[in-house]
PDB file of N, CA and C in Angstrom:
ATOM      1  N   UNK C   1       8.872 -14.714  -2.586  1.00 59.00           N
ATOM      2  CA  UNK C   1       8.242 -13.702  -1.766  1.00 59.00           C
ATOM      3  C   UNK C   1       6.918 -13.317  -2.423  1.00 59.00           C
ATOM      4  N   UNK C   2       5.779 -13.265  -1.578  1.00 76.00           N
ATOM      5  CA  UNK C   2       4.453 -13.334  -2.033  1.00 76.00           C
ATOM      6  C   UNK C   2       3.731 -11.848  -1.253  1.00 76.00           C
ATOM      7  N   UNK C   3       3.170 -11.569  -2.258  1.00 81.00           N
ATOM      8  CA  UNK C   3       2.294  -9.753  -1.724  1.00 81.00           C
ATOM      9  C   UNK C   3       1.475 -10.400  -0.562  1.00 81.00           C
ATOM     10  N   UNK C   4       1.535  -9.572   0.502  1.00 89.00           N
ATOM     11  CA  UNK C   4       1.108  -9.829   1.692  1.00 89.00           C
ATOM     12  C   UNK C   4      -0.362  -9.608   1.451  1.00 89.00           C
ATOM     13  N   UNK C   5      -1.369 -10.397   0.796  1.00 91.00           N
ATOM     14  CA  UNK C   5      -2.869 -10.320   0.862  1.00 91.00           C
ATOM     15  C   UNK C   5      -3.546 -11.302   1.981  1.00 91.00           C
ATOM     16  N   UNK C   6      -2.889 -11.904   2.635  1.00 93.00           N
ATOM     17  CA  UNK C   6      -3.218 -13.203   3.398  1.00 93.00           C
ATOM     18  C   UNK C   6      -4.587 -12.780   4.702  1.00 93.00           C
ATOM     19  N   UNK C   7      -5.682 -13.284   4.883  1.00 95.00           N
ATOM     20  CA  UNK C   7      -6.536 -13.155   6.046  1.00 95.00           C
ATOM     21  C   UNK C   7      -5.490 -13.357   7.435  1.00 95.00           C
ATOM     22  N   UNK C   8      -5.309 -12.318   8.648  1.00 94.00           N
ATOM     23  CA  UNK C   8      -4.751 -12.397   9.642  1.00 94.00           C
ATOM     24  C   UNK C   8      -5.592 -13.512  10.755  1.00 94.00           C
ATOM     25  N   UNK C   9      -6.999 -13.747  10.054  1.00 95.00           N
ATOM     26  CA  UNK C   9      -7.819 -14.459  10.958  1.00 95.00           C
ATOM     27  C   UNK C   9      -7.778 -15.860  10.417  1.00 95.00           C
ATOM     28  N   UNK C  10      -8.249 -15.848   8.710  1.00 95.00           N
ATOM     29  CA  UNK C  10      -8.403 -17.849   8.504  1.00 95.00           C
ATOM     30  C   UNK C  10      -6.872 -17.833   7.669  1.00 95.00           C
ATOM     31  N   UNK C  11      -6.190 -16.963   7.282  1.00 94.00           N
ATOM     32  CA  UNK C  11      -4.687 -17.808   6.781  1.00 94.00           C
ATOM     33  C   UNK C  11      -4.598 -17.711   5.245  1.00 94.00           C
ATOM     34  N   UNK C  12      -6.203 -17.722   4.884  1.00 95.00           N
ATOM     35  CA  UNK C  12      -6.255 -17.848   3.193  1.00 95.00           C
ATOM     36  C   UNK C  12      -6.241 -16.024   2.276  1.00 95.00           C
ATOM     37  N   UNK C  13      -6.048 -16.647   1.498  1.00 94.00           N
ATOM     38  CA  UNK C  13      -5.637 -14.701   0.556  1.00 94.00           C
ATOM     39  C   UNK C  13      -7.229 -14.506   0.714  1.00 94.00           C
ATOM     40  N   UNK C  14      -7.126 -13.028   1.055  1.00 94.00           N
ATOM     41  CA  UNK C  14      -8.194 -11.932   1.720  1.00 94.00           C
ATOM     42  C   UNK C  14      -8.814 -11.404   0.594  1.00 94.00           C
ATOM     43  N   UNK C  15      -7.758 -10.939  -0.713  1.00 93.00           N
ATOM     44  CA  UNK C  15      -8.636  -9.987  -1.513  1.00 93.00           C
ATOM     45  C   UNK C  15      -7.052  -9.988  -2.401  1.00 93.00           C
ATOM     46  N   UNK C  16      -7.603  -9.505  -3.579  1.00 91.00           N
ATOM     47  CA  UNK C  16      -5.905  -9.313  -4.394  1.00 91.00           C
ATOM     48  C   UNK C  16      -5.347  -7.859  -4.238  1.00 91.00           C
ATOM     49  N   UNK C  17      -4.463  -8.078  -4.869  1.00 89.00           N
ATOM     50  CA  UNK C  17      -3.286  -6.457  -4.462  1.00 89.00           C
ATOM     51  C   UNK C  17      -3.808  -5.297  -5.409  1.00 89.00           C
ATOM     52  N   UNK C  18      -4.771  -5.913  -6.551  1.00 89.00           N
ATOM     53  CA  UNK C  18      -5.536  -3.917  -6.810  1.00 89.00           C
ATOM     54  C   UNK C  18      -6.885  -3.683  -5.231  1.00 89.00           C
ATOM     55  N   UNK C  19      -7.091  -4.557  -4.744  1.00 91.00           N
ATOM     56  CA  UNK C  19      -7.721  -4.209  -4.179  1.00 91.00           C
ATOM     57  C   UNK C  19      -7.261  -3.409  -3.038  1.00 91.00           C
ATOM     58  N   UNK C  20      -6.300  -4.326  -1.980  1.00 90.00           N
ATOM     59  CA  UNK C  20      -5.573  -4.025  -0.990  1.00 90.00           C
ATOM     60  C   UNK C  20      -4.856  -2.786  -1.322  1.00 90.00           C
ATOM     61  N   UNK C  21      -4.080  -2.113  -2.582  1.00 86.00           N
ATOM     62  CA  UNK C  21      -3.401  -0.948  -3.058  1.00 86.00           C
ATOM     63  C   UNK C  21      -4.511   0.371  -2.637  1.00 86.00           C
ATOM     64  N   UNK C  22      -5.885   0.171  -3.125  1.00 88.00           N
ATOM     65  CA  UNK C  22      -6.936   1.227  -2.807  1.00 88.00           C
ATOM     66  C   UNK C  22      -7.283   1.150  -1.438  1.00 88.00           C
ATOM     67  N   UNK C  23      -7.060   0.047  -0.395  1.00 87.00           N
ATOM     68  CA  UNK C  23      -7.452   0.268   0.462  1.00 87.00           C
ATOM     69  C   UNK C  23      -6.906   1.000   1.664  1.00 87.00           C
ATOM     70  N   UNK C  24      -7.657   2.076   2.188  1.00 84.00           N
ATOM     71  CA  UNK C  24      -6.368   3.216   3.217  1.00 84.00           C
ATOM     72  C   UNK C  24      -6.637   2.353   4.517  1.00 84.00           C
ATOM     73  N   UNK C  25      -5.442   2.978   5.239  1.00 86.00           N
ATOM     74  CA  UNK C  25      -6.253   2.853   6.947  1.00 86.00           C
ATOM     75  C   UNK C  25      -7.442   2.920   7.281  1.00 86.00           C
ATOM     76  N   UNK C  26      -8.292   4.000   7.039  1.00 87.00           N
ATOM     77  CA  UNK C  26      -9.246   4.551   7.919  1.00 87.00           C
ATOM     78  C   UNK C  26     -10.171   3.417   7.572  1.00 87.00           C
ATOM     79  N   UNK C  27     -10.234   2.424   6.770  1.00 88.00           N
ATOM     80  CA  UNK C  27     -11.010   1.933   5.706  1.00 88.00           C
ATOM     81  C   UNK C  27     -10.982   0.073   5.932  1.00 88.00           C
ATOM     82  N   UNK C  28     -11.578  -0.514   5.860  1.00 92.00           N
ATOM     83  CA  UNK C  28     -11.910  -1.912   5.919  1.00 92.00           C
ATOM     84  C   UNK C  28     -12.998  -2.336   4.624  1.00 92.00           C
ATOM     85  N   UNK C  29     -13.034  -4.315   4.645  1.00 94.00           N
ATOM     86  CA  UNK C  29     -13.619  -4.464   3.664  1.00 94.00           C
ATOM     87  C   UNK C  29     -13.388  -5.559   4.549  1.00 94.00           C
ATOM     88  N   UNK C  30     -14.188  -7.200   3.889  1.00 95.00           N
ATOM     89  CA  UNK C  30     -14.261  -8.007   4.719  1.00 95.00           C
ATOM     90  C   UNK C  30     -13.549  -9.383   3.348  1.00 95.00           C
ATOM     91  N   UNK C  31     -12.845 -10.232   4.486  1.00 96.00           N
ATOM     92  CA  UNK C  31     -12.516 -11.083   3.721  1.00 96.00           C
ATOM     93  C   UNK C  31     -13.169 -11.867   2.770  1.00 96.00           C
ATOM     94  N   UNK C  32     -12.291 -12.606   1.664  1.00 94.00           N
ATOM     95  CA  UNK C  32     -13.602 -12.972   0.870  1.00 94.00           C
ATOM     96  C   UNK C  32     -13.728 -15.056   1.175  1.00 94.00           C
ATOM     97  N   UNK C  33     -12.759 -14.851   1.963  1.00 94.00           N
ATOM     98  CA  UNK C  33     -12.673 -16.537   2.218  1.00 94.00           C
ATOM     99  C   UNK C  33     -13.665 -16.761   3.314  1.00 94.00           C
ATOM    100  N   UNK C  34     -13.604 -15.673   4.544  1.00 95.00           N
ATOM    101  CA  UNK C  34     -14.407 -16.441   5.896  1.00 95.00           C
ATOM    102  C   UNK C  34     -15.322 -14.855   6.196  1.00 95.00           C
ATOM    103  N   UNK C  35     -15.057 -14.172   5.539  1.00 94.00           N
ATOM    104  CA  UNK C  35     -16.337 -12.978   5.709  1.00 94.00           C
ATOM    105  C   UNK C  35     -15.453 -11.904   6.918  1.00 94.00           C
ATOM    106  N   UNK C  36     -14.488 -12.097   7.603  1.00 96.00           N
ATOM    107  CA  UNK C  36     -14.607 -11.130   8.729  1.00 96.00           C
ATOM    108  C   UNK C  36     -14.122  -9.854   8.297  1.00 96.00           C
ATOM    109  N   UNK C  37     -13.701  -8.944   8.928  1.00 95.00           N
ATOM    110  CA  UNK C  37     -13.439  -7.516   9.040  1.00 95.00           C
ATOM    111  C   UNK C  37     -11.376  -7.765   8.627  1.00 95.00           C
ATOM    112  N   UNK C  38     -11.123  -6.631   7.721  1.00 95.00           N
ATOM    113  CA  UNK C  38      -9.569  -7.046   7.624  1.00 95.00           C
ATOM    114  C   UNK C  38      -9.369  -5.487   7.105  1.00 95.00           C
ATOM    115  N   UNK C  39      -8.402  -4.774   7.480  1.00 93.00           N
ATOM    116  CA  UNK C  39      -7.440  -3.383   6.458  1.00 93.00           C
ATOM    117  C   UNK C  39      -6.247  -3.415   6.967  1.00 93.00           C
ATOM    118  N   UNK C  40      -5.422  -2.255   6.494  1.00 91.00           N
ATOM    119  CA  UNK C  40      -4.203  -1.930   6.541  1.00 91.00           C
ATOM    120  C   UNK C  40      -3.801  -1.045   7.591  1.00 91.00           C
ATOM    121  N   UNK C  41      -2.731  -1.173   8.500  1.00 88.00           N
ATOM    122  CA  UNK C  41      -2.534  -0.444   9.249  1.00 88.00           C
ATOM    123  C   UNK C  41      -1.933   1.115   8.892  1.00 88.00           C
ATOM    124  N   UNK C  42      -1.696   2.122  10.192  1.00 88.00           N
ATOM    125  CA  UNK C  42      -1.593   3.214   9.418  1.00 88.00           C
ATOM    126  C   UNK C  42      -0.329   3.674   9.434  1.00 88.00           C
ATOM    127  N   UNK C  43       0.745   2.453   9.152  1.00 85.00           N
ATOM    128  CA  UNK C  43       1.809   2.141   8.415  1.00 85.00           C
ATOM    129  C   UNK C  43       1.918   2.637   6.694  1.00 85.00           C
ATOM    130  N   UNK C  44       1.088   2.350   6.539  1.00 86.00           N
ATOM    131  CA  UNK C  44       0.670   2.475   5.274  1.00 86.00           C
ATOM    132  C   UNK C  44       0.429   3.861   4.897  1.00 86.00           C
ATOM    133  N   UNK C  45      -0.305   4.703   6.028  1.00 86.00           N
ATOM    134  CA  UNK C  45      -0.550   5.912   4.968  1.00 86.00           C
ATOM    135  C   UNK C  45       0.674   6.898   5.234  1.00 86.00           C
ATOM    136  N   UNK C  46       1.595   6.467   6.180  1.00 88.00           N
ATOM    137  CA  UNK C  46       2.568   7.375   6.919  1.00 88.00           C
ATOM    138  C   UNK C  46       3.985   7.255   5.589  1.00 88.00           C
ATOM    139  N   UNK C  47       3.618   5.905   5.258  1.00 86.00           N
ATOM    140  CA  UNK C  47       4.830   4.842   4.318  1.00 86.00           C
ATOM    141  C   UNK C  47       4.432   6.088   2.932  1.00 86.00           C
ATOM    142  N   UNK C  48       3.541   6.153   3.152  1.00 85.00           N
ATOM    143  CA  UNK C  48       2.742   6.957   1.356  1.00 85.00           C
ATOM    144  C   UNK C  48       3.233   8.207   1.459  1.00 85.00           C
ATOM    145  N   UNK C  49       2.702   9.267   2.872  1.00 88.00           N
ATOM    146  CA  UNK C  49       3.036  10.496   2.896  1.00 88.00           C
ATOM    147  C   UNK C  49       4.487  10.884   2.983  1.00 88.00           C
ATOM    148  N   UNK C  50       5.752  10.219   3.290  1.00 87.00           N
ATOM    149  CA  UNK C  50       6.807   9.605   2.964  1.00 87.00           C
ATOM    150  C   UNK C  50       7.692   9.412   1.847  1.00 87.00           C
ATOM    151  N   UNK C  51       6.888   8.802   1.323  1.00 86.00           N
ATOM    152  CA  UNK C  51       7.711   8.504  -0.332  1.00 86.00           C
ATOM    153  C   UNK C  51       6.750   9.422  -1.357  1.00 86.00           C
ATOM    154  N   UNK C  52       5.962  10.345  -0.854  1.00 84.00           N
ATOM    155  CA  UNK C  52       5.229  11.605  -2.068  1.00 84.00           C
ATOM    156  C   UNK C  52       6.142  12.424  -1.417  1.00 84.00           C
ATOM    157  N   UNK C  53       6.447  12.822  -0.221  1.00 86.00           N
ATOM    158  CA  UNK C  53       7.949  14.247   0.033  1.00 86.00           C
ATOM    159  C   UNK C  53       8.717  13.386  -0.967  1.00 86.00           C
ATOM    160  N   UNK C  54       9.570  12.403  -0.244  1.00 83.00           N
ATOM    161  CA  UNK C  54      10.609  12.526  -1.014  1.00 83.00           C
ATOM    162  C   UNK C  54      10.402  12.687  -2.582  1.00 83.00           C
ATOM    163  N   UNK C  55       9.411  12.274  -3.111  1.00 79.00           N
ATOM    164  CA  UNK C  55       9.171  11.737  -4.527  1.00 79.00           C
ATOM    165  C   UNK C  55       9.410  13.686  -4.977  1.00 79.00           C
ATOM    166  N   UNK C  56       8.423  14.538  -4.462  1.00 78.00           N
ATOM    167  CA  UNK C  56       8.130  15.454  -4.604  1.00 78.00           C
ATOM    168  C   UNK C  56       9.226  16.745  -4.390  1.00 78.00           C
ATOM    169  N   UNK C  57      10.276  16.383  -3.374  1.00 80.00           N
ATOM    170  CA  UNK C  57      11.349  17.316  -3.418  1.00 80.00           C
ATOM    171  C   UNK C  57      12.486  16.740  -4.428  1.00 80.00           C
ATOM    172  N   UNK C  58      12.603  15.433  -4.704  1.00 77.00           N
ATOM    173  CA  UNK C  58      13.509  14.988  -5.817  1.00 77.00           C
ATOM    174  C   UNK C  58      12.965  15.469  -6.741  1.00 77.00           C
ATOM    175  N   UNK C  59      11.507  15.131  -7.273  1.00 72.00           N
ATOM    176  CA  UNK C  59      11.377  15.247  -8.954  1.00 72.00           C
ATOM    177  C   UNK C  59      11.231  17.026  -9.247  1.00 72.00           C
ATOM    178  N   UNK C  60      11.715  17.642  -8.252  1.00 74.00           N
ATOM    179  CA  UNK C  60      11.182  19.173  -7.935  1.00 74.00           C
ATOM    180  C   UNK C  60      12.257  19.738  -8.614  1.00 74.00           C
ATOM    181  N   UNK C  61      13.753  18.972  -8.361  1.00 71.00           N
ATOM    182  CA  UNK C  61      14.821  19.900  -9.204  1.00 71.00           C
ATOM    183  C   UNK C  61      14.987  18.643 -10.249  1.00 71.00           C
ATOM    184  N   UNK C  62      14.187  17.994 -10.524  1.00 66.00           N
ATOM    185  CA  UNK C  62      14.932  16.985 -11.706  1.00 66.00           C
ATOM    186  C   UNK C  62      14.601  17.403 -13.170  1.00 66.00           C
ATOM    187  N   UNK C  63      14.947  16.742 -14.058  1.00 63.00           N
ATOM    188  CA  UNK C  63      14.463  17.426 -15.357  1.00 63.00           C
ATOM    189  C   UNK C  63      13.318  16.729 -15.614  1.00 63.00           C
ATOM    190  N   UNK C  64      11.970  16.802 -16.813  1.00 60.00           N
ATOM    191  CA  UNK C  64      11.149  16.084 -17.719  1.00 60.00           C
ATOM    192  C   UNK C  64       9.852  17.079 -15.919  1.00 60.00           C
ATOM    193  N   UNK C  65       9.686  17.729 -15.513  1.00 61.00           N
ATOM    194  CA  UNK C  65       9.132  18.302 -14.873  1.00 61.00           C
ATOM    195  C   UNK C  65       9.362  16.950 -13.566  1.00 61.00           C
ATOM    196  N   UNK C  66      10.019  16.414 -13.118  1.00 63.00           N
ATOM    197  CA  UNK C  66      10.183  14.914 -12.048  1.00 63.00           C
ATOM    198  C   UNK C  66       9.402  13.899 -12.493  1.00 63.00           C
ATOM    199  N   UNK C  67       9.201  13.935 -13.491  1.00 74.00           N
ATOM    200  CA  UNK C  67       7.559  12.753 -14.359  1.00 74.00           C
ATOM    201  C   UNK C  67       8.403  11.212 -13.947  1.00 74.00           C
ATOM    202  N   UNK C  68      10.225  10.926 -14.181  1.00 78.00           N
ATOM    203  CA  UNK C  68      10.409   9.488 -13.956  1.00 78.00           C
ATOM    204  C   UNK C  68      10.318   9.573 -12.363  1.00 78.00           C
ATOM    205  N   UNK C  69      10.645  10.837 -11.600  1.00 77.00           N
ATOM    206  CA  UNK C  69      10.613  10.397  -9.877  1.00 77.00           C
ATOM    207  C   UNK C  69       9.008   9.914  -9.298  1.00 77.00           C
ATOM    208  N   UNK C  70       8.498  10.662 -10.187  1.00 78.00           N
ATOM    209  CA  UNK C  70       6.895  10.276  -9.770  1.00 78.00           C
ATOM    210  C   UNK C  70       6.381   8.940  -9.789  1.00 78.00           C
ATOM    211  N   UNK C  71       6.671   8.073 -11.389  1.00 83.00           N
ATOM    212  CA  UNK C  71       7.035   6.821 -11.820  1.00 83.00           C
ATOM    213  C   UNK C  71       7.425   5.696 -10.635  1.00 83.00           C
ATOM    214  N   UNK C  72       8.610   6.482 -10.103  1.00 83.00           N
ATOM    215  CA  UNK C  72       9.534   5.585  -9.602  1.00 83.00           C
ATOM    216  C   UNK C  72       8.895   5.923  -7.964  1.00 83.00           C
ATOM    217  N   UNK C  73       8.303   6.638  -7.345  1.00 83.00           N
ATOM    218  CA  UNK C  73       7.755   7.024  -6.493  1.00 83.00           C
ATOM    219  C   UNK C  73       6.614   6.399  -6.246  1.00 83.00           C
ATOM    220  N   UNK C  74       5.223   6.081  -7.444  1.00 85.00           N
ATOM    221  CA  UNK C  74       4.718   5.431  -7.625  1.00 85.00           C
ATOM    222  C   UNK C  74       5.009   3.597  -7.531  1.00 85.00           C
ATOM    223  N   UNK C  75       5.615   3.298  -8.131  1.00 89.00           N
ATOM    224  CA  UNK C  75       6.176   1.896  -8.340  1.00 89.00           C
ATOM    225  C   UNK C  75       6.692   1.852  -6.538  1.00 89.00           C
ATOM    226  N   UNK C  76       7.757   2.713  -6.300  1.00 89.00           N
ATOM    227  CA  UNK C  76       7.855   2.454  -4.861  1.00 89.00           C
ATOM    228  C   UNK C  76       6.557   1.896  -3.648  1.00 89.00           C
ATOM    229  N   UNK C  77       6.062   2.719  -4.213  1.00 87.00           N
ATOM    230  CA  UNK C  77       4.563   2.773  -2.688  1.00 87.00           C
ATOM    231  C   UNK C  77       4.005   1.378  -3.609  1.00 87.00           C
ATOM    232  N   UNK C  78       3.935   0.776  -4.560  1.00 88.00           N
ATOM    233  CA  UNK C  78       3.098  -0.045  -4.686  1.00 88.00           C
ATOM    234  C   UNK C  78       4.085  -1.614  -3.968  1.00 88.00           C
ATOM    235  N   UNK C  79       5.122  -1.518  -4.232  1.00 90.00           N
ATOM    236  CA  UNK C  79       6.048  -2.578  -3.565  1.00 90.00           C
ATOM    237  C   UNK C  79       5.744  -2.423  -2.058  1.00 90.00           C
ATOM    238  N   UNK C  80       5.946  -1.182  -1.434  1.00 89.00           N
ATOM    239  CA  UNK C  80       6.375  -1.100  -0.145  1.00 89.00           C
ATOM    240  C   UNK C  80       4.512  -1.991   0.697  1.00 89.00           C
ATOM    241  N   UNK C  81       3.679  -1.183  -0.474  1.00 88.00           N
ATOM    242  CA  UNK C  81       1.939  -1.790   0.260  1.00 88.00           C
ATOM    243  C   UNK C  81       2.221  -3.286  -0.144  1.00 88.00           C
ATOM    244  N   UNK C  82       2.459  -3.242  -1.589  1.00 88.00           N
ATOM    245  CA  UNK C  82       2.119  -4.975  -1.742  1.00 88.00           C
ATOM    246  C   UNK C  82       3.148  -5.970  -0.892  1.00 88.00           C
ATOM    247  N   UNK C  83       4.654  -5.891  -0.567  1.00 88.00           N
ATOM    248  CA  UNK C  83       5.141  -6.811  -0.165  1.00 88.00           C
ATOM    249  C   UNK C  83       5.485  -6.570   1.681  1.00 88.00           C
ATOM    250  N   UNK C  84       5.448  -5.025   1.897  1.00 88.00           N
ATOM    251  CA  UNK C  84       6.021  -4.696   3.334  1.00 88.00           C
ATOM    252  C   UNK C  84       4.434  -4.494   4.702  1.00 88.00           C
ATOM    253  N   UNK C  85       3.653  -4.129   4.073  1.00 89.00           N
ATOM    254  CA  UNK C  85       2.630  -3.661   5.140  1.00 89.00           C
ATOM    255  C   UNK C  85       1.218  -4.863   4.900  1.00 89.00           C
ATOM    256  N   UNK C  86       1.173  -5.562   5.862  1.00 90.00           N
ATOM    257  CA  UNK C  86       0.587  -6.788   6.016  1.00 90.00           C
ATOM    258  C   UNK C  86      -1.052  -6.342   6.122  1.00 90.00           C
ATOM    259  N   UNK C  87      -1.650  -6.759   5.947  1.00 92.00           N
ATOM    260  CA  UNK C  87      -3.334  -7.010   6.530  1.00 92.00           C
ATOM    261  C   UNK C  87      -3.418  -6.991   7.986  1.00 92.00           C
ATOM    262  N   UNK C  88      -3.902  -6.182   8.765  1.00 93.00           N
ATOM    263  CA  UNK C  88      -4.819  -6.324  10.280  1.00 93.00           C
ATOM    264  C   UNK C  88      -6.179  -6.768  10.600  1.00 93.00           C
ATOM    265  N   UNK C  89      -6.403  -7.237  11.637  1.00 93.00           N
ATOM    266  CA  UNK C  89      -7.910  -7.559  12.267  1.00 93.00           C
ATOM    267  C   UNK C  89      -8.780  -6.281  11.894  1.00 93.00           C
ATOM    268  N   UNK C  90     -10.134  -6.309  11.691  1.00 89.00           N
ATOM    269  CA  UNK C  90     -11.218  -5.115  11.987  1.00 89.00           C
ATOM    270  C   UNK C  90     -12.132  -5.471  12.813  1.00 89.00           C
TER     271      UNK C  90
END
């Protein structure tokens, strides 16, 4: 199983996963294989605002102030962008 960086238009990897991780919805950048328009749908920022509640009402009664839920909250959203929420047209 491979991080979904792939161009939706020529097929070839678009950009790598620190890039795609910074990139929001509202937001585009252009492929680097055939030049066109490519971002993330707003799957992505709904997926984020999502796993910061939960992250944020768990690590709220946990001990170490929630510092491993944050961790693990973190690490979450980077799996869920890199392997679950694909690249779109711009």
């Amino acid at each position: 199983m491979s991080y979904k960086t792939t161009c939706p238009h020529c097929g070839h990897q678009a950009l790598g996963l620190t890039r795609k991780l910074l990139l929001g919805p509202a937001g585009s950048t252009r492929c680097r294989h055939c030049g066109r328009g490519i971002g993330v749908s707003w799957f992505a920022f709904f997926a984020f605002i999502g796993i910061a509640i939960i992250t944020a009402v768990v690590g709220y009664n946990s001990s170490l102030f929630g510092l491993e839920w944050w961790v693990a909250g973190a690490l979450l959203m980077v799996l869920v962008q890199g392997y679950l929420i694909p690249l779109e047209e711009r």
